[in-house]
PDB file of C-alpha atoms in Angstrom:
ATOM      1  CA  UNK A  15       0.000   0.000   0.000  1.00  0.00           C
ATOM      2  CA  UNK A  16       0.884   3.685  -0.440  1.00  0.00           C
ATOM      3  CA  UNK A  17       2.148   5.888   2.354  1.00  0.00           C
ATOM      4  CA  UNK A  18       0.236   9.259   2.362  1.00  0.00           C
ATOM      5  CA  UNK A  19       0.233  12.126   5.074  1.00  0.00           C
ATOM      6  CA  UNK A  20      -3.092  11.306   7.236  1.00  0.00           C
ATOM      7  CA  UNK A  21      -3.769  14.132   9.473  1.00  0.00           C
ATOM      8  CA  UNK A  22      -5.497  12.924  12.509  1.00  0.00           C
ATOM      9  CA  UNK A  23      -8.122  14.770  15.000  1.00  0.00           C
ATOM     10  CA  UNK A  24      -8.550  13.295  18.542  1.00  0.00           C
ATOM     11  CA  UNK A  25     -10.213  14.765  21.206  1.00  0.00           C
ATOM     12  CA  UNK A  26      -9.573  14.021  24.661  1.00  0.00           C
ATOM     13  CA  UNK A  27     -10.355  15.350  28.302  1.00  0.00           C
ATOM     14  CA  UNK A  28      -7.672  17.159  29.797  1.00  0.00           C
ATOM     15  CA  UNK A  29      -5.625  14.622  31.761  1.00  0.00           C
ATOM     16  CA  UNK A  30      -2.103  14.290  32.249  1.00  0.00           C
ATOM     17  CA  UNK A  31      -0.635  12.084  30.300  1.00  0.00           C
ATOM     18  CA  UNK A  32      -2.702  11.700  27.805  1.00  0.00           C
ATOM     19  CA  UNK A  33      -0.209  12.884  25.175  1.00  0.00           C
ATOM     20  CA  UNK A  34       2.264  10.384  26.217  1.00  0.00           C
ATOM     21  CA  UNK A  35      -0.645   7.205  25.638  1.00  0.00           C
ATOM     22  CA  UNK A  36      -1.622   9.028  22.292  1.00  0.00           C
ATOM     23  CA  UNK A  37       2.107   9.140  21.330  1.00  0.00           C
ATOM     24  CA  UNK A  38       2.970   5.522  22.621  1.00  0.00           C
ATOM     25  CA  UNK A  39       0.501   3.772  19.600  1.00  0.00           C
ATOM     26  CA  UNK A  40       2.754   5.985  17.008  1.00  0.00           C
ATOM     27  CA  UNK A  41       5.923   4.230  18.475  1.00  0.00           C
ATOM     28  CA  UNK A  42       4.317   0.508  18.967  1.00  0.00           C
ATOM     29  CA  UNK A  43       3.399   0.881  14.996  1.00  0.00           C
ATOM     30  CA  UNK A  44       6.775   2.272  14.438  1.00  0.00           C
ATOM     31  CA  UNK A  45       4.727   5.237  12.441  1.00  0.00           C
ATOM     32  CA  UNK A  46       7.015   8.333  13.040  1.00  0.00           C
ATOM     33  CA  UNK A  47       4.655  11.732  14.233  1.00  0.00           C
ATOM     34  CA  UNK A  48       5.435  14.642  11.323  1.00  0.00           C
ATOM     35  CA  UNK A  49       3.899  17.228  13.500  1.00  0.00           C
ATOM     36  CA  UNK A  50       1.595  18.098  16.467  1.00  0.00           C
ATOM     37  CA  UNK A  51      -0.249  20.370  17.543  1.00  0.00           C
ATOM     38  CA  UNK A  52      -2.376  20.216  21.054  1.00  0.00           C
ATOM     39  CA  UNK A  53      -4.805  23.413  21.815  1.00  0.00           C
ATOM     40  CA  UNK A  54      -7.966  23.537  23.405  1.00  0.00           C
ATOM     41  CA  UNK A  55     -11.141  22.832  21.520  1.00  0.00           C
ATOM     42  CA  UNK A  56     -14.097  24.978  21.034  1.00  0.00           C
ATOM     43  CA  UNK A  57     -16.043  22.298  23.508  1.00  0.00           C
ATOM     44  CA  UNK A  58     -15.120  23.119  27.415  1.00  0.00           C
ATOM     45  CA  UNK A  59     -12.701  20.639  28.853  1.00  0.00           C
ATOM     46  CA  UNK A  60     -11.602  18.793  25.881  1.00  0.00           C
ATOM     47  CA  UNK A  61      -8.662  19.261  24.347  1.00  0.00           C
ATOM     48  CA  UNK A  62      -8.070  18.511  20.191  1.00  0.00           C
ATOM     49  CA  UNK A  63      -4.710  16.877  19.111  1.00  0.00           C
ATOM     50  CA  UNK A  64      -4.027  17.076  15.610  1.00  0.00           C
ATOM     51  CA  UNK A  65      -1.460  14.720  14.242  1.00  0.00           C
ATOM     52  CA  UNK A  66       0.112  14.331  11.047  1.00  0.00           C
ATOM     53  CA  UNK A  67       1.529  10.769   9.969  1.00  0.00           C
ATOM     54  CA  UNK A  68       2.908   9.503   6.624  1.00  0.00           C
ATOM     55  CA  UNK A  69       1.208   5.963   6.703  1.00  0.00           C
ATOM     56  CA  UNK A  70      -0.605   3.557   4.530  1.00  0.00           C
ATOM     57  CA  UNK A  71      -4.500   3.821   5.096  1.00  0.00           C
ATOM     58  CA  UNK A  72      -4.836   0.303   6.973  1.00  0.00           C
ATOM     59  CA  UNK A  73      -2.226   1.278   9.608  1.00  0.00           C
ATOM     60  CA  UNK A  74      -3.818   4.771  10.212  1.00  0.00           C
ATOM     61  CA  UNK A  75      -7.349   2.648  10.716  1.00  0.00           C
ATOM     62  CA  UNK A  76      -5.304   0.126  13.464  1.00  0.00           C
ATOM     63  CA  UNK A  77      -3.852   3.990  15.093  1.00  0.00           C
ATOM     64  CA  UNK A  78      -6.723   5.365  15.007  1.00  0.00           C
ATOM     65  CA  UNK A  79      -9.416   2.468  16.669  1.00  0.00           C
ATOM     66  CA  UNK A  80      -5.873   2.025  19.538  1.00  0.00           C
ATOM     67  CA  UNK A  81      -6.126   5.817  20.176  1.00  0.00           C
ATOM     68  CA  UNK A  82     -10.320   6.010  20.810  1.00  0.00           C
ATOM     69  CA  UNK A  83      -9.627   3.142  22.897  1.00  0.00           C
ATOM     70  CA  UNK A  84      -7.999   5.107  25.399  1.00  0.00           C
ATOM     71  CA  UNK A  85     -10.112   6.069  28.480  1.00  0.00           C
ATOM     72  CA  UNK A  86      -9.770   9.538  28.306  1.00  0.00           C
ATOM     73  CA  UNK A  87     -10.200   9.994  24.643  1.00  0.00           C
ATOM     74  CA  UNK A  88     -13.108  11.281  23.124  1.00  0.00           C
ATOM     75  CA  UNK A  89     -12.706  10.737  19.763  1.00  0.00           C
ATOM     76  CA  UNK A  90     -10.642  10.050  17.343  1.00  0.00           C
ATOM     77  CA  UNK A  91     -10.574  10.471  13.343  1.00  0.00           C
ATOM     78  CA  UNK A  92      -8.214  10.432  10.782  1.00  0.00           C
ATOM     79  CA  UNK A  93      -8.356  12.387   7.450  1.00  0.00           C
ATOM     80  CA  UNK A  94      -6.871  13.413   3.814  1.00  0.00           C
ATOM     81  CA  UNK A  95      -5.993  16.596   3.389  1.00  0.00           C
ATOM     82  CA  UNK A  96      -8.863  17.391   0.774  1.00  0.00           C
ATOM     83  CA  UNK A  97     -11.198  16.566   3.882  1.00  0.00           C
ATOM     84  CA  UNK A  98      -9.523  19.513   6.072  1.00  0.00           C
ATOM     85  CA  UNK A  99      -9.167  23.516   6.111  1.00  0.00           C
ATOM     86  CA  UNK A 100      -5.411  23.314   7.017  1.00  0.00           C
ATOM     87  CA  UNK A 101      -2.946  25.972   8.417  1.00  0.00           C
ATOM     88  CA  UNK A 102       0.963  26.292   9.536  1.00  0.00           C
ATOM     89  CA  UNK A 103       2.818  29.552  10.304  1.00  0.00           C
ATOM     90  CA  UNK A 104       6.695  29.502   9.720  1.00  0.00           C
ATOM     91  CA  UNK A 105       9.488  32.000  10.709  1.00  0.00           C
ATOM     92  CA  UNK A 106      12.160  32.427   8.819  1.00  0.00           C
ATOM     93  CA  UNK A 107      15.355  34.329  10.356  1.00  0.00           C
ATOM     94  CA  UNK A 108      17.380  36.081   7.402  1.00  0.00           C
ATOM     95  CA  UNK A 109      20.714  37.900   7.581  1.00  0.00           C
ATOM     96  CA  UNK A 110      19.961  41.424   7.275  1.00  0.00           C
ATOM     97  CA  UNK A 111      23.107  42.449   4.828  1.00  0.00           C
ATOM     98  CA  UNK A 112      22.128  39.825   2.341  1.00  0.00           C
ATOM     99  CA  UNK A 113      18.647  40.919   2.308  1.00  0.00           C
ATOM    100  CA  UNK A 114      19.793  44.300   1.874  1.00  0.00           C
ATOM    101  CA  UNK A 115      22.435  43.200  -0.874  1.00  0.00           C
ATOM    102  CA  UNK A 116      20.265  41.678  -3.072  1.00  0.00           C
ATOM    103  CA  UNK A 117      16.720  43.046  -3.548  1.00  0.00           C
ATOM    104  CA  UNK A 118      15.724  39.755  -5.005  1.00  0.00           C
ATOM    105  CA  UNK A 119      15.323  38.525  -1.641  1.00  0.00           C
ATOM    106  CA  UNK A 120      12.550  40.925  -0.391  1.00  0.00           C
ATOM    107  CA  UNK A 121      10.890  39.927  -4.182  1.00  0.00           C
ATOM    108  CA  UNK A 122      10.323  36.732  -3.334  1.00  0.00           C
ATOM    109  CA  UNK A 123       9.041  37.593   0.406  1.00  0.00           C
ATOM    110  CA  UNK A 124       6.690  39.270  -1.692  1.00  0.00           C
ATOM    111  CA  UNK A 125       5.780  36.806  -3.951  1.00  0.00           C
ATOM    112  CA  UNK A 126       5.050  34.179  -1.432  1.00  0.00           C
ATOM    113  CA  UNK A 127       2.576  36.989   0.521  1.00  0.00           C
ATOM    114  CA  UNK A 128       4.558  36.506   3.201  1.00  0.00           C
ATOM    115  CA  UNK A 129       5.058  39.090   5.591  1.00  0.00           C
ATOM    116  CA  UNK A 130       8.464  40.951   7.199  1.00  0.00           C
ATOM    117  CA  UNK A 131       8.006  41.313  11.143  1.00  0.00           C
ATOM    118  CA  UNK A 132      10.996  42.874  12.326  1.00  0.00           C
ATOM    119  CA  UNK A 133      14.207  44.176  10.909  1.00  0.00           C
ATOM    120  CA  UNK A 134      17.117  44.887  12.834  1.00  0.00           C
ATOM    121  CA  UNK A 135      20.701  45.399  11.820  1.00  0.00           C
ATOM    122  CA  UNK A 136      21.839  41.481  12.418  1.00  0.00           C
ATOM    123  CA  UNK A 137      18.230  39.275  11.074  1.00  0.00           C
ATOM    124  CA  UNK A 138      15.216  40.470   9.886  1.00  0.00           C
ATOM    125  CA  UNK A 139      12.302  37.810  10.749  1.00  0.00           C
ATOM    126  CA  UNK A 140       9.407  36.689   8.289  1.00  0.00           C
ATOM    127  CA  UNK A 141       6.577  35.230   8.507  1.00  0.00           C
ATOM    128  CA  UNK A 142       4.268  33.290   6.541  1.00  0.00           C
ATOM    129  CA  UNK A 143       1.374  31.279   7.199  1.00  0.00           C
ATOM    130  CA  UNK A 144      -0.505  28.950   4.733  1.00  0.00           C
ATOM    131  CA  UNK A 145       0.077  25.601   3.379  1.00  0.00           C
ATOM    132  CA  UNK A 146       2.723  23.377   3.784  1.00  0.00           C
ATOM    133  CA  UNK A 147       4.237  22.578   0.453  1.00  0.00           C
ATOM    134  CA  UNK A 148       3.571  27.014   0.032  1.00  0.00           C
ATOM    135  CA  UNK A 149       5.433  26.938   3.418  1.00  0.00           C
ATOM    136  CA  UNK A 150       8.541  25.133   1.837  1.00  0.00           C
ATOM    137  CA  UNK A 151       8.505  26.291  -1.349  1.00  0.00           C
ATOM    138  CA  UNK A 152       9.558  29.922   0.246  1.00  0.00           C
ATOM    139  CA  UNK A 153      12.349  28.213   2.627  1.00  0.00           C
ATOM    140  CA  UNK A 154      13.610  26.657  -0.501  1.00  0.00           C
ATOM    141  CA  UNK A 155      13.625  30.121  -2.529  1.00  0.00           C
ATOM    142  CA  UNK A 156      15.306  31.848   0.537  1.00  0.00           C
ATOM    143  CA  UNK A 157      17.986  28.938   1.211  1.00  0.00           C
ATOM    144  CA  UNK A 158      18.675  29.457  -2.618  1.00  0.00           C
ATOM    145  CA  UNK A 159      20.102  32.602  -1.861  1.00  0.00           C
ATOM    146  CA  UNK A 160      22.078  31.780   1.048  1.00  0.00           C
ATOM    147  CA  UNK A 161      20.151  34.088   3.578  1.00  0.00           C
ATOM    148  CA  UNK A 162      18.267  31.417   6.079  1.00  0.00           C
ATOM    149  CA  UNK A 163      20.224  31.931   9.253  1.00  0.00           C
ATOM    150  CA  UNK A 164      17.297  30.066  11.305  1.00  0.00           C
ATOM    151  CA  UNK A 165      14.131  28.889  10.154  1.00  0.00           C
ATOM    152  CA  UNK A 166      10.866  26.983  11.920  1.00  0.00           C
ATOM    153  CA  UNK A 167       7.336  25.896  11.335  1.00  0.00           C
ATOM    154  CA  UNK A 168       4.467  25.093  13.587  1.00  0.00           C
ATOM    155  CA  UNK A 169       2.372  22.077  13.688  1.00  0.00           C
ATOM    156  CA  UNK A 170      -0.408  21.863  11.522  1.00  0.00           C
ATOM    157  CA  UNK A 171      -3.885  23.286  13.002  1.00  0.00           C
ATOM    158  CA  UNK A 172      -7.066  21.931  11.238  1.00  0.00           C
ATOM    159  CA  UNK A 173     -10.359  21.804  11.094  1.00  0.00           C
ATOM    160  CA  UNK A 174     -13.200  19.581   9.344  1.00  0.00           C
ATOM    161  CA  UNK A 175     -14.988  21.163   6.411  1.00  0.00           C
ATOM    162  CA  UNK A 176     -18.054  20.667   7.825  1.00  0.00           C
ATOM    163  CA  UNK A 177     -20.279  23.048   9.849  1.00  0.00           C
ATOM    164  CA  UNK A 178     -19.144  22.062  13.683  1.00  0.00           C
ATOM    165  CA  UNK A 179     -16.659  19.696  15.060  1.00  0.00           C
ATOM    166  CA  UNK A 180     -17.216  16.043  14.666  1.00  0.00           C
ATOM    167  CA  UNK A 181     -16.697  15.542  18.063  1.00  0.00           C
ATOM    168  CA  UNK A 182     -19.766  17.947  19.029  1.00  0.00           C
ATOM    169  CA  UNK A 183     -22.290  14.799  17.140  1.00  0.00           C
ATOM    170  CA  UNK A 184     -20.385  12.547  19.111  1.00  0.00           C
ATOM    171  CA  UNK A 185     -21.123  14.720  22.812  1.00  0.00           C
ATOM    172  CA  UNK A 186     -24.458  15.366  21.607  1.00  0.00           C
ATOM    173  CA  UNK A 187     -25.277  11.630  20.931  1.00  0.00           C
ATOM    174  CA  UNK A 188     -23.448  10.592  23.994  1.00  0.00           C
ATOM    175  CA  UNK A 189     -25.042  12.904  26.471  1.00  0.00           C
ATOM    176  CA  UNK A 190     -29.081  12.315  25.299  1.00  0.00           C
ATOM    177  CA  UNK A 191     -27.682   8.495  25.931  1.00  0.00           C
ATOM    178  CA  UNK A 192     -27.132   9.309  29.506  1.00  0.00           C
ATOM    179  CA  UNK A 193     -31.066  10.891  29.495  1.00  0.00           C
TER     180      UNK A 193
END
């Protein structure tokens, strides 16, 4: 089977060690964690994990039914990236000389529509938010050029394309259970 990036959504209640369980079914499937991202949710008392995992759809299935089986998860889902609204932010430190050398450089800042955020005489930072593969495709411009002196990106933050949070349906359902 192919690999693809699987982004996955759990929600749990906010209980120590949690993350550490949640993490522990990546390592027992030897599937390596591209990036994560822990917030709370819109729902009071739950927090939402989103996960991102190259993996084969089969394995992400086995992940994802090990993860809801934890007590203090919620809910768990995994998705494609056409099923998602998906953001990252990245900062990218520059040597200020080179950037002032070579006007080229603030061009392609440009270009990207990403924005300058402070400029002092050592670095000036940028930042962009957007896409991943947008997100890379402006490191890999600015690298060209010899100017990256640092560079970072967040974990991916998503959300369903549908009107509220699948989790919400799942509450909802739950709680006129317990009527």
């Amino acid at each position: 089977m192919e690999n693809k990036l699987y982004t996955l959504l759990v929600y749990s209640e906010n209980i120590a060690g949690i993350l550490n369980q949640i993490t522990a079914v990546f390592t027992r499937r030897q599937v390596n964690i591209e990036s994560l991202n822990v917030s709370a949710s819109s729902i009071p008392g739950v927090h939402k994990y989103t996960i991102t995992a190259w993996s084969d759809e089969d394995q992400i299935i086995k992940i994802t039914k090990q993860i809801e089986k934890k007590i203090d998860v919620v809910k768990a889902s995994y998705f494609t990236d056409d099923q998602l609204f998906i953001r990252e932010t990245a900062l990218y430190k520059l040597s200020t000389d080179l950037v002032l050398q070579n006007s080229e450089i603030s061009r392609t800042i440009r270009r990207h529509d990403a924005s300058i955020t402070e400029v002092n005489p050592t670095y000036v930072i940028v930042m962009k938010y957007g896409v991943t593969a947008d997100i890379i495709s402006l490191y890999r411009a600015l690298d060209a050029f010899g100017c990256v002196l640092q560079y970072t990106r967040s974990g991916r933050i998503a959300v369903t394309r549908g009107t509220q949070e699948q989790v919400s349906e799942f509450l909802e359902q739950r709680e006129s259970q317990n009527r």
